Amino acid sequence: MVTLDVNIIAAHLEALEETIISKLIERAQFRLNAPIYESGKSGFIGEEKRSLFQVRLWYHERMDAQFGRFCVPEERPFSQRLPSPNRTVNLPETPLCIEDVNAVNLTKQIITSYLDLVPRLCQEGDDGQYGSSVEHDVYAVQAISRRIHYGAFYVAESKYRKNPSDYQSAILARDTPALMSLLTRPEVEEKIIARVREKVRHAQATVNKEIRCIIDPEIVLQYYRDHIIPLTKEGEIRYLLNRSSVVDK
Amino acid sequence: MVTLDVNIIAAHLEALEETIISKLIERAQFRLNAPIYESGKSGFIGEEKRSLFQVRLWYHERMDAQFGRFCVPEERPFSQRLPSPNRTVNLPETPLCIEDVNAVNLTKQIITSYLDLVPRLCQEGDDGQYGSSVEHDVYAVQAISRRIHYGAFYVAESKYRKNPSDYQSAILARDTPALMSLLTRPEVEEKIIARVREKVRHAQATVNKEIRCIIDPEIVLQYYRDHIIPLTKEGEIRYLLNRSSVVDK
């Protein structure tokens, strides 16, 4: 059974910070390469409408779907009409109480926020490395998505179980502001933000700056503060409003 | 034009160390999950012969091929009979002098060495995370392969140009031991090994050890010493023996 121990959930979210930071640093080794985000300019045979980034994301998710990635609640797909898995996935049971995990799918918002982040993260210009850039874009958005959805599901369920009566009232009343207030912990958010800044510094402390592009810790911190944390909380609210039973668990 | 400046090549190889280390750490977050490496046990529809790792590698490389990854000399495919790119790849010109870059394809040896590494890297046992494990296996072998092939091509060409007459004689005589002696720099190898140990330590210094599995720096160091460095040198020799002209460049 996947745990609802709040310390382990927090530690897991903390570990995902390193993954996100490392993916963003890897992406920033390439120039912005703006054409890869332009619809109709993929240059990919048979893909006249999408951007190269969208094409790569679709190809990658199609493969992932065949391997069963989206059987995991926190792995929500960016794409629609994906194939079914070609293998049986045996994963630990989940303690989540939700019929349709896709009711908590924030991938659209994640893409919008990410496309806004890339020009601040990468050096301007074009280095021709379109294939590598979109490859690393996919790794980055998948890591961000995993963090947001994992938090949305498991933090929400764990908070609910600690205080079911207050959550039940707010859920029954569809009282989003009350839910937001119940689940917000400003001191935890501050701690995350400070830790992210420090981790971005640490991850780049010993690299050779002549060859590696360095990213500004403030940009990652702002992205965490303005997007990752708010989207996680939005996901928590969606989870709670779609929780399958407010009584019997 | 891709550079042959020896300092930039060295810095690039150095940067690839961080990539390899981070991929190995990510793989080690999952148990060994031995069945994923067993032929005939993929559990994947239509894939009765290959292991799940082989199936994932094939699917990933098929996608990569369509995006043009293998147009880059240092990106040598593990798989055969891959599709042609679906897009035109515009990459900087290469200063390499070789007709068939696949004459320097060491992916078979890389797979063998990697499969020998995994049981020392990961905790024993089975956590059911087969999909994630093979996903990270692919990222790890691709990073290792990029380092070995980049070194094989660019280090060899750069060394050749610094001392063409000695290399020409050894190449014309097909004298592999002489080539090995010309290109070996024990003091550089020692430096790399010491740096790798330190980087593995640094990369894990601030992680939460309650949730993250830690890998032993000695294991990565041994892998560098016994496989990555020797395979790079083997690739350099293959490159030199297949160099298209020993006279006119």
Coordinates of C-alpha atoms in Angstrom, one line a residue:
Chain A
M1 CA 0.0 0.0 0.0
V2 CA 1.3 3.5 -0.9
T3 CA 1.9 5.4 2.3
L4 CA -0.1 8.3 3.7
D5 CA 2.5 9.0 6.4
V6 CA 2.9 12.7 6.1
N7 CA 6.6 12.7 6.8
I8 CA 7.3 10.3 4.0
I9 CA 5.1 12.2 1.6
A10 CA 7.0 15.4 2.5
A11 CA 10.3 13.6 2.0
H12 CA 9.1 12.3 -1.4
L13 CA 8.1 15.8 -2.5
E14 CA 11.5 17.0 -1.3
A15 CA 13.2 14.4 -3.4
L16 CA 11.2 15.4 -6.5
E17 CA 12.6 18.9 -6.1
E18 CA 16.1 17.6 -7.0
T19 CA 14.7 15.9 -10.0
I20 CA 12.9 19.0 -11.2
I21 CA 16.0 21.2 -10.7
S22 CA 18.2 18.7 -12.5
K23 CA 15.8 18.6 -15.5
L24 CA 15.7 22.4 -15.7
I25 CA 19.4 22.7 -15.6
E26 CA 19.7 20.1 -18.4
R27 CA 17.2 22.0 -20.5
A28 CA 19.1 25.3 -19.9
Q29 CA 22.2 23.8 -21.6
F30 CA 20.5 24.5 -24.9
R31 CA 19.4 27.9 -26.2
L32 CA 15.8 28.9 -26.1
N33 CA 15.3 27.7 -29.8
A34 CA 12.0 29.5 -30.0
P35 CA 10.8 27.8 -33.2
I36 CA 10.3 24.5 -31.4
Y37 CA 7.4 26.0 -29.5
E38 CA 5.6 27.4 -32.6
S39 CA 2.6 25.5 -33.9
G40 CA 2.9 24.5 -37.6
K41 CA 6.7 24.7 -37.5
S42 CA 7.6 21.2 -36.3
G43 CA 9.3 20.3 -39.6
F44 CA 8.1 16.8 -38.7
I45 CA 6.7 14.7 -41.6
G46 CA 2.9 14.3 -41.1
E47 CA 2.8 16.9 -38.3
E48 CA 1.7 20.1 -39.9
K49 CA -0.2 21.6 -37.0
R50 CA 1.7 20.9 -33.8
S51 CA 4.9 22.4 -32.6
L52 CA 8.0 20.2 -32.4
F53 CA 7.6 20.2 -28.6
Q54 CA 4.0 19.0 -28.9
V55 CA 5.0 16.3 -31.3
R56 CA 7.8 15.1 -29.1
L57 CA 5.5 15.1 -26.0
W58 CA 2.9 13.1 -27.9
Y59 CA 5.4 10.5 -29.2
H60 CA 6.9 10.2 -25.7
E61 CA 3.6 9.8 -24.0
R62 CA 2.3 7.3 -26.5
M63 CA 5.3 5.1 -25.7
D64 CA 4.9 5.7 -22.0
A65 CA 1.2 4.8 -22.2
Q66 CA 2.1 1.5 -23.9
F67 CA 4.4 0.8 -20.9
G68 CA 1.7 1.6 -18.4
R69 CA 3.0 4.9 -17.0
F70 CA -0.5 6.4 -16.6
C71 CA -1.7 3.6 -14.4
V72 CA 0.1 5.5 -11.6
P73 CA -2.2 8.2 -10.2
E74 CA 0.5 11.0 -10.0
E75 CA 1.5 10.3 -13.6
R76 CA -1.2 12.3 -15.5
P77 CA -0.9 12.5 -19.2
F78 CA -0.6 15.7 -21.1
S79 CA -2.1 14.1 -24.2
Q80 CA -5.5 12.7 -25.0
R81 CA -6.5 9.5 -26.8
L82 CA -3.4 7.6 -25.7
P83 CA -3.2 3.8 -26.4
S84 CA -3.8 1.3 -23.6
P85 CA -0.9 -0.4 -21.9
N86 CA 0.7 -3.4 -23.6
R87 CA 1.6 -4.9 -20.3
T88 CA 0.0 -5.6 -17.0
V89 CA 1.2 -3.1 -14.4
N90 CA 1.5 -4.5 -10.8
L91 CA 1.8 -1.5 -8.5
P92 CA 1.2 -1.2 -4.8
E93 CA -2.4 -0.5 -3.8
T94 CA -3.3 3.2 -3.4
P95 CA -5.1 4.6 -0.4
L96 CA -6.7 7.3 -2.5
C97 CA -10.5 7.6 -2.7
I98 CA -11.2 8.9 -6.2
E99 CA -13.0 7.2 -9.1
D100 CA -11.5 9.2 -11.9
V101 CA -7.9 10.3 -11.2
N102 CA -8.1 12.5 -14.3
A103 CA -10.5 14.8 -12.5
V104 CA -7.2 16.1 -11.0
N105 CA -5.3 16.6 -14.3
L106 CA -3.5 19.9 -14.3
T107 CA -1.3 19.3 -17.3
K108 CA -2.8 22.2 -19.3
Q109 CA -1.8 24.7 -16.6
I110 CA 1.6 23.0 -16.3
I111 CA 2.3 23.5 -20.0
T112 CA 1.3 27.1 -19.9
S113 CA 3.5 27.9 -16.9
Y114 CA 6.4 25.9 -18.3
L115 CA 6.3 27.7 -21.7
D116 CA 6.4 30.9 -19.7
L117 CA 9.4 29.7 -17.7
V118 CA 11.7 28.5 -20.6
P119 CA 12.5 32.0 -22.0
R120 CA 13.7 33.0 -18.5
L121 CA 15.6 29.8 -18.0
C122 CA 17.5 29.5 -21.3
Q123 CA 19.8 31.8 -23.1
E124 CA 18.2 33.5 -26.0
G125 CA 18.9 32.5 -29.5
D126 CA 19.2 29.3 -31.6
D127 CA 21.8 26.6 -31.4
G128 CA 20.1 24.2 -33.8
Q129 CA 19.8 21.6 -31.1
Y130 CA 16.0 21.3 -31.5
G131 CA 15.9 17.5 -30.9
S132 CA 17.8 17.7 -27.7
S133 CA 15.8 20.7 -26.5
V134 CA 12.4 19.1 -26.9
E135 CA 13.7 15.9 -25.4
H136 CA 14.7 17.8 -22.3
D137 CA 11.4 19.8 -22.3
V138 CA 9.5 16.5 -22.0
Y139 CA 11.6 15.3 -19.1
A140 CA 11.1 18.7 -17.3
V141 CA 7.4 18.9 -17.7
Q142 CA 7.0 15.2 -16.7
A143 CA 9.0 15.9 -13.5
I144 CA 7.0 19.0 -12.7
S145 CA 3.8 17.2 -13.3
R146 CA 4.7 14.3 -11.1
R147 CA 5.4 16.6 -8.2
I148 CA 2.2 18.6 -8.6
H149 CA 0.0 15.5 -9.0
Y150 CA 1.7 13.5 -6.3
G151 CA 1.2 16.4 -3.9
A152 CA -2.4 17.0 -5.0
F153 CA -3.4 13.4 -4.4
Y154 CA -1.4 12.2 -1.4
V155 CA -1.1 15.5 0.6
A156 CA -4.8 16.1 0.2
E157 CA -5.8 12.6 1.3
S158 CA -3.4 12.7 4.2
K159 CA -4.6 16.1 5.4
Y160 CA -8.2 14.9 5.0
R161 CA -7.7 11.9 7.2
K162 CA -6.1 14.0 10.0
N163 CA -9.2 16.3 10.1
P164 CA -12.1 14.6 8.4
S165 CA -14.9 16.6 10.0
D166 CA -13.7 20.0 8.9
Y167 CA -12.9 18.8 5.4
Q168 CA -16.3 17.0 5.1
S169 CA -18.2 20.2 5.9
A170 CA -16.2 22.2 3.4
I171 CA -16.5 19.5 0.7
L172 CA -20.3 19.2 1.2
A173 CA -20.7 23.0 1.0
R174 CA -18.4 23.0 -2.1
D175 CA -16.6 25.8 -0.2
T176 CA -13.4 26.2 -2.1
P177 CA -12.0 29.2 0.0
A178 CA -12.6 27.1 3.2
L179 CA -10.7 24.2 1.6
M180 CA -7.9 26.4 0.5
S181 CA -7.6 27.8 4.0
L182 CA -7.7 24.3 5.6
L183 CA -4.9 23.0 3.4
T184 CA -2.6 26.0 3.3
R185 CA 0.5 25.9 5.5
P186 CA 2.5 29.2 4.8
E187 CA 5.4 28.1 7.0
V188 CA 5.8 24.9 4.9
E189 CA 5.7 26.9 1.7
E190 CA 8.4 29.2 2.9
K191 CA 10.6 26.3 3.9
I192 CA 10.2 24.7 0.4
I193 CA 11.1 27.9 -1.3
A194 CA 14.2 28.5 0.7
R195 CA 15.3 24.9 0.2
V196 CA 14.8 25.1 -3.5
R197 CA 17.0 28.2 -3.8
E198 CA 19.7 26.4 -1.8
K199 CA 19.4 23.2 -3.9
V200 CA 19.8 25.1 -7.2
R201 CA 23.0 26.7 -5.8
H202 CA 24.3 23.4 -4.5
A203 CA 23.6 21.5 -7.8
Q204 CA 25.7 24.0 -9.7
A205 CA 28.4 24.7 -7.1
T206 CA 31.1 22.5 -8.6
V207 CA 30.3 22.6 -12.3
N208 CA 32.7 23.9 -14.9
K209 CA 31.1 27.3 -15.7
E210 CA 33.1 27.6 -19.0
I211 CA 31.1 24.8 -20.5
R212 CA 27.9 24.6 -18.5
C213 CA 25.1 27.2 -18.5
I214 CA 24.1 28.3 -15.0
I215 CA 20.5 28.9 -14.1
D216 CA 19.5 31.6 -11.6
P217 CA 18.1 30.1 -8.4
E218 CA 15.6 33.0 -8.1
I219 CA 13.9 31.9 -11.4
V220 CA 13.3 28.3 -10.1
L221 CA 12.2 29.7 -6.7
Q222 CA 9.7 32.0 -8.4
Y223 CA 8.4 29.1 -10.5
Y224 CA 7.9 27.0 -7.4
R225 CA 6.2 29.9 -5.5
D226 CA 4.0 31.1 -8.4
H227 CA 3.2 27.8 -10.1
I228 CA 4.2 24.5 -8.6
I229 CA 2.9 25.3 -5.1
P230 CA -0.4 27.0 -6.2
L231 CA -1.1 24.3 -8.8
T232 CA -0.5 21.6 -6.2
K233 CA -3.0 23.3 -3.9
E234 CA -5.5 23.6 -6.8
G235 CA -5.0 19.9 -7.4
E236 CA -5.6 19.2 -3.7
I237 CA -8.9 21.0 -3.9
R238 CA -9.9 19.2 -7.1
Y239 CA -9.1 15.9 -5.4
L240 CA -11.1 16.8 -2.3
L241 CA -14.1 17.9 -4.4
N242 CA -14.0 14.7 -6.3
R243 CA -13.3 12.4 -3.3
S244 CA -15.5 9.5 -3.7
S245 CA -16.9 9.4 -0.2
V246 CA -16.8 12.0 2.5
V247 CA -18.3 9.6 5.0
D248 CA -17.0 6.1 5.0
K249 CA -13.3 6.4 4.9
Chain B
M1 CA 31.7 23.7 -36.7
V2 CA 32.0 21.4 -33.7
T3 CA 35.2 22.3 -31.9
L4 CA 38.4 20.3 -31.6
D5 CA 39.8 22.5 -28.9
V6 CA 41.1 20.0 -26.4
N7 CA 40.1 22.1 -23.4
I8 CA 36.5 22.4 -24.5
I9 CA 36.3 18.7 -25.3
A10 CA 37.7 17.9 -21.8
A11 CA 35.1 20.3 -20.3
H12 CA 32.3 18.6 -22.2
L13 CA 33.4 15.2 -21.1
E14 CA 33.5 16.6 -17.5
A15 CA 30.0 17.9 -17.9
L16 CA 28.8 14.5 -19.1
E17 CA 30.1 13.0 -15.8
E18 CA 27.4 14.8 -13.9
T19 CA 24.8 13.6 -16.3
I20 CA 25.9 10.0 -16.0
I21 CA 26.0 10.2 -12.2
S22 CA 22.6 11.7 -11.9
K23 CA 21.1 9.0 -14.2
L24 CA 22.7 6.3 -12.1
I25 CA 21.4 7.8 -8.9
E26 CA 17.9 8.0 -10.4
R27 CA 18.0 4.4 -11.4
A28 CA 19.1 3.4 -7.9
Q29 CA 15.9 4.8 -6.4
F30 CA 14.3 1.5 -7.6
R31 CA 15.1 -2.0 -6.6
L32 CA 17.1 -4.2 -8.9
N33 CA 13.9 -5.8 -10.3
A34 CA 15.8 -8.6 -11.9
P35 CA 13.0 -9.9 -14.1
I36 CA 13.2 -6.8 -16.3
Y37 CA 16.5 -8.0 -17.7
E38 CA 15.3 -11.5 -18.5
S39 CA 14.7 -12.4 -22.1
G40 CA 11.2 -13.7 -22.7
K41 CA 9.8 -12.2 -19.6
S42 CA 8.9 -8.7 -20.8
G43 CA 5.2 -9.3 -20.2
F44 CA 4.7 -6.9 -23.2
I45 CA 2.1 -7.8 -25.8
G46 CA 3.9 -8.9 -29.0
E47 CA 7.3 -9.1 -27.4
E48 CA 7.8 -12.7 -26.4
K49 CA 11.6 -12.8 -26.9
R50 CA 13.1 -9.7 -25.5
S51 CA 13.4 -8.5 -21.9
L52 CA 11.4 -5.5 -20.8
F53 CA 14.6 -3.5 -20.8
Q54 CA 15.3 -4.4 -24.4
V55 CA 11.7 -3.6 -25.4
R56 CA 11.9 -0.2 -23.7
L57 CA 15.3 0.6 -25.3
W58 CA 13.9 -0.4 -28.7
Y59 CA 10.8 1.8 -28.4
H60 CA 12.8 4.7 -27.1
E61 CA 15.4 4.5 -29.9
R62 CA 12.7 4.1 -32.5
M63 CA 11.2 7.4 -31.3
D64 CA 14.6 9.0 -31.1
A65 CA 15.5 7.9 -34.6
Q66 CA 12.3 9.6 -35.9
F67 CA 13.4 12.8 -34.3
G68 CA 16.9 12.5 -35.8
R69 CA 19.0 11.7 -32.7
F70 CA 21.4 9.4 -34.6
C71 CA 22.4 12.0 -37.0
V72 CA 24.8 13.2 -34.3
P73 CA 28.1 11.2 -34.4
E74 CA 28.3 10.6 -30.6
E75 CA 24.7 9.3 -30.5
R76 CA 25.2 5.8 -31.6
P77 CA 22.1 3.5 -31.5
F78 CA 21.9 0.4 -29.5
S79 CA 19.3 -1.0 -31.9
Q80 CA 19.4 -2.0 -35.5
R81 CA 17.0 -1.4 -38.3
L82 CA 15.7 1.9 -36.9
P83 CA 13.5 4.2 -39.0
S84 CA 14.8 7.2 -40.8
P85 CA 14.3 10.7 -39.3
N86 CA 10.9 12.4 -39.9
R87 CA 12.6 15.8 -39.8
T88 CA 15.6 17.5 -41.3
V89 CA 18.3 17.9 -38.7
N90 CA 20.4 21.0 -39.0
L91 CA 23.5 20.5 -36.8
P92 CA 26.9 22.2 -36.8
E93 CA 29.4 20.7 -39.2
T94 CA 31.7 18.1 -37.7
P95 CA 35.5 18.1 -38.2
L96 CA 35.6 14.3 -37.9
C97 CA 37.1 12.4 -40.8
I98 CA 35.2 9.1 -41.0
E99 CA 32.8 7.7 -43.6
D100 CA 30.8 5.4 -41.4
V101 CA 30.4 6.6 -37.8
N102 CA 29.0 3.2 -36.9
A103 CA 32.4 1.7 -37.3
V104 CA 32.8 3.2 -33.8
N105 CA 29.7 1.7 -32.2
L106 CA 30.4 0.3 -28.8
T107 CA 26.9 -0.1 -27.6
K108 CA 27.1 -3.9 -27.2
Q109 CA 30.0 -3.6 -24.8
I110 CA 28.2 -0.7 -23.0
I111 CA 25.1 -2.9 -22.4
T112 CA 27.2 -5.8 -21.1
S113 CA 29.0 -3.5 -18.7
Y114 CA 25.8 -1.8 -17.6
L115 CA 24.0 -5.0 -16.9
D116 CA 26.9 -6.0 -14.7
L117 CA 26.8 -2.6 -12.9
V118 CA 23.1 -2.5 -12.0
P119 CA 23.1 -5.3 -9.4
R120 CA 25.9 -3.4 -7.6
L121 CA 24.2 -0.1 -7.9
C122 CA 20.6 -1.0 -6.9
Q123 CA 19.3 -2.6 -3.7
E124 CA 18.3 -6.2 -4.2
G125 CA 14.7 -7.3 -4.6
D126 CA 11.6 -6.3 -6.3
D127 CA 9.4 -3.2 -5.8
G128 CA 7.1 -3.7 -8.8
Q129 CA 8.4 -0.5 -10.4
Y130 CA 9.3 -2.2 -13.6
G131 CA 8.2 0.6 -16.0
S132 CA 10.2 3.3 -14.1
S133 CA 13.2 1.1 -13.8
V134 CA 13.6 0.4 -17.5
E135 CA 12.8 4.0 -18.2
H136 CA 15.8 5.1 -16.1
D137 CA 17.9 2.3 -17.5
V138 CA 17.5 3.8 -20.9
Y139 CA 18.4 7.2 -19.7
A140 CA 21.5 5.8 -18.0
V141 CA 22.8 3.8 -21.0
Q142 CA 22.2 6.7 -23.3
A143 CA 24.2 9.0 -21.1
I144 CA 27.1 6.5 -20.8
S145 CA 27.1 5.9 -24.5
R146 CA 27.2 9.6 -25.3
R147 CA 30.2 10.1 -23.1
I148 CA 32.1 7.1 -24.6
H149 CA 31.3 7.9 -28.2
Y150 CA 31.9 11.7 -27.9
G151 CA 35.3 10.9 -26.3
A152 CA 36.1 8.2 -29.0
F153 CA 35.4 10.6 -31.9
Y154 CA 36.6 14.0 -30.7
V155 CA 39.4 13.2 -28.4
A156 CA 40.9 10.9 -31.0
E157 CA 40.6 13.4 -33.8
S158 CA 42.0 16.2 -31.6
K159 CA 45.0 14.0 -30.5
Y160 CA 45.6 13.0 -34.1
R161 CA 45.8 16.6 -35.3
K162 CA 48.4 17.4 -32.6
N163 CA 50.7 14.7 -33.6
P164 CA 49.7 13.5 -37.1
S165 CA 53.0 11.8 -38.1
D166 CA 53.2 9.4 -35.2
Y167 CA 49.5 8.5 -35.6
Q168 CA 49.8 8.1 -39.3
S169 CA 52.6 5.5 -38.9
A170 CA 50.7 3.6 -36.3
I171 CA 47.5 3.7 -38.4
L172 CA 49.3 2.5 -41.6
A173 CA 50.9 -0.3 -39.6
R174 CA 47.5 -1.2 -38.0
D175 CA 49.6 -1.1 -34.8
T176 CA 46.9 -1.1 -32.1
P177 CA 49.4 -1.3 -29.1
A178 CA 51.3 1.7 -30.5
L179 CA 48.0 3.7 -30.9
M180 CA 47.0 2.7 -27.4
S181 CA 50.3 4.0 -26.1
L182 CA 50.0 7.2 -28.1
L183 CA 46.6 8.1 -26.8
T184 CA 46.8 7.0 -23.2
R185 CA 47.3 9.7 -20.5
P186 CA 47.4 8.0 -17.1
E187 CA 47.5 11.3 -15.2
V188 CA 44.3 12.5 -17.0
E189 CA 42.6 9.1 -16.1
E190 CA 43.6 9.5 -12.5
K191 CA 42.1 13.0 -12.4
I192 CA 38.8 11.9 -13.9
I193 CA 38.5 9.0 -11.4
A194 CA 39.2 11.2 -8.4
R195 CA 36.7 13.8 -9.7
V196 CA 34.0 11.3 -10.3
R197 CA 34.3 10.0 -6.7
E198 CA 34.0 13.6 -5.4
K199 CA 31.0 14.4 -7.7
V200 CA 29.0 11.3 -6.5
R201 CA 29.6 12.5 -2.9
H202 CA 28.6 16.0 -3.7
A203 CA 25.5 15.0 -5.6
Q204 CA 24.2 13.1 -2.6
A205 CA 25.5 15.4 0.1
T206 CA 22.3 17.2 0.9
V207 CA 19.6 14.6 0.0
N208 CA 17.2 13.2 2.6
K209 CA 18.6 9.8 3.2
E210 CA 15.4 8.5 4.7
I211 CA 13.7 8.6 1.4
R212 CA 16.5 8.5 -1.2
C213 CA 18.8 5.5 -1.8
I214 CA 22.4 6.5 -1.8
I215 CA 24.9 4.9 -4.2
D216 CA 28.5 4.2 -3.3
P217 CA 31.0 6.5 -5.0
E218 CA 33.4 3.6 -5.3
I219 CA 31.1 1.7 -7.5
V220 CA 30.7 4.6 -10.0
L221 CA 34.5 5.2 -9.8
Q222 CA 35.2 1.5 -10.6
Y223 CA 32.8 1.6 -13.5
Y224 CA 34.5 4.7 -14.9
R225 CA 37.9 3.1 -14.4
D226 CA 37.1 -0.4 -15.7
H227 CA 34.6 0.4 -18.4
I228 CA 34.0 4.0 -19.4
I229 CA 37.6 5.0 -19.8
P230 CA 38.8 1.7 -21.5
L231 CA 35.8 1.7 -23.9
T232 CA 36.5 5.3 -24.8
K233 CA 40.0 4.4 -25.7
E234 CA 38.8 1.4 -27.6
G235 CA 36.5 3.7 -29.5
E236 CA 39.4 6.1 -30.2
I237 CA 41.4 3.3 -31.7
R238 CA 38.5 2.2 -33.9
Y239 CA 38.0 5.8 -35.0
L240 CA 41.7 6.1 -35.9
L241 CA 41.8 2.8 -37.8
N242 CA 38.7 3.9 -39.7
R243 CA 39.8 7.5 -40.3
S244 CA 39.1 8.3 -43.9
S245 CA 42.5 9.9 -44.7
V246 CA 45.8 9.7 -42.9
V247 CA 47.3 12.2 -45.2
D248 CA 45.2 15.1 -46.4
K249 CA 43.8 16.6 -43.1

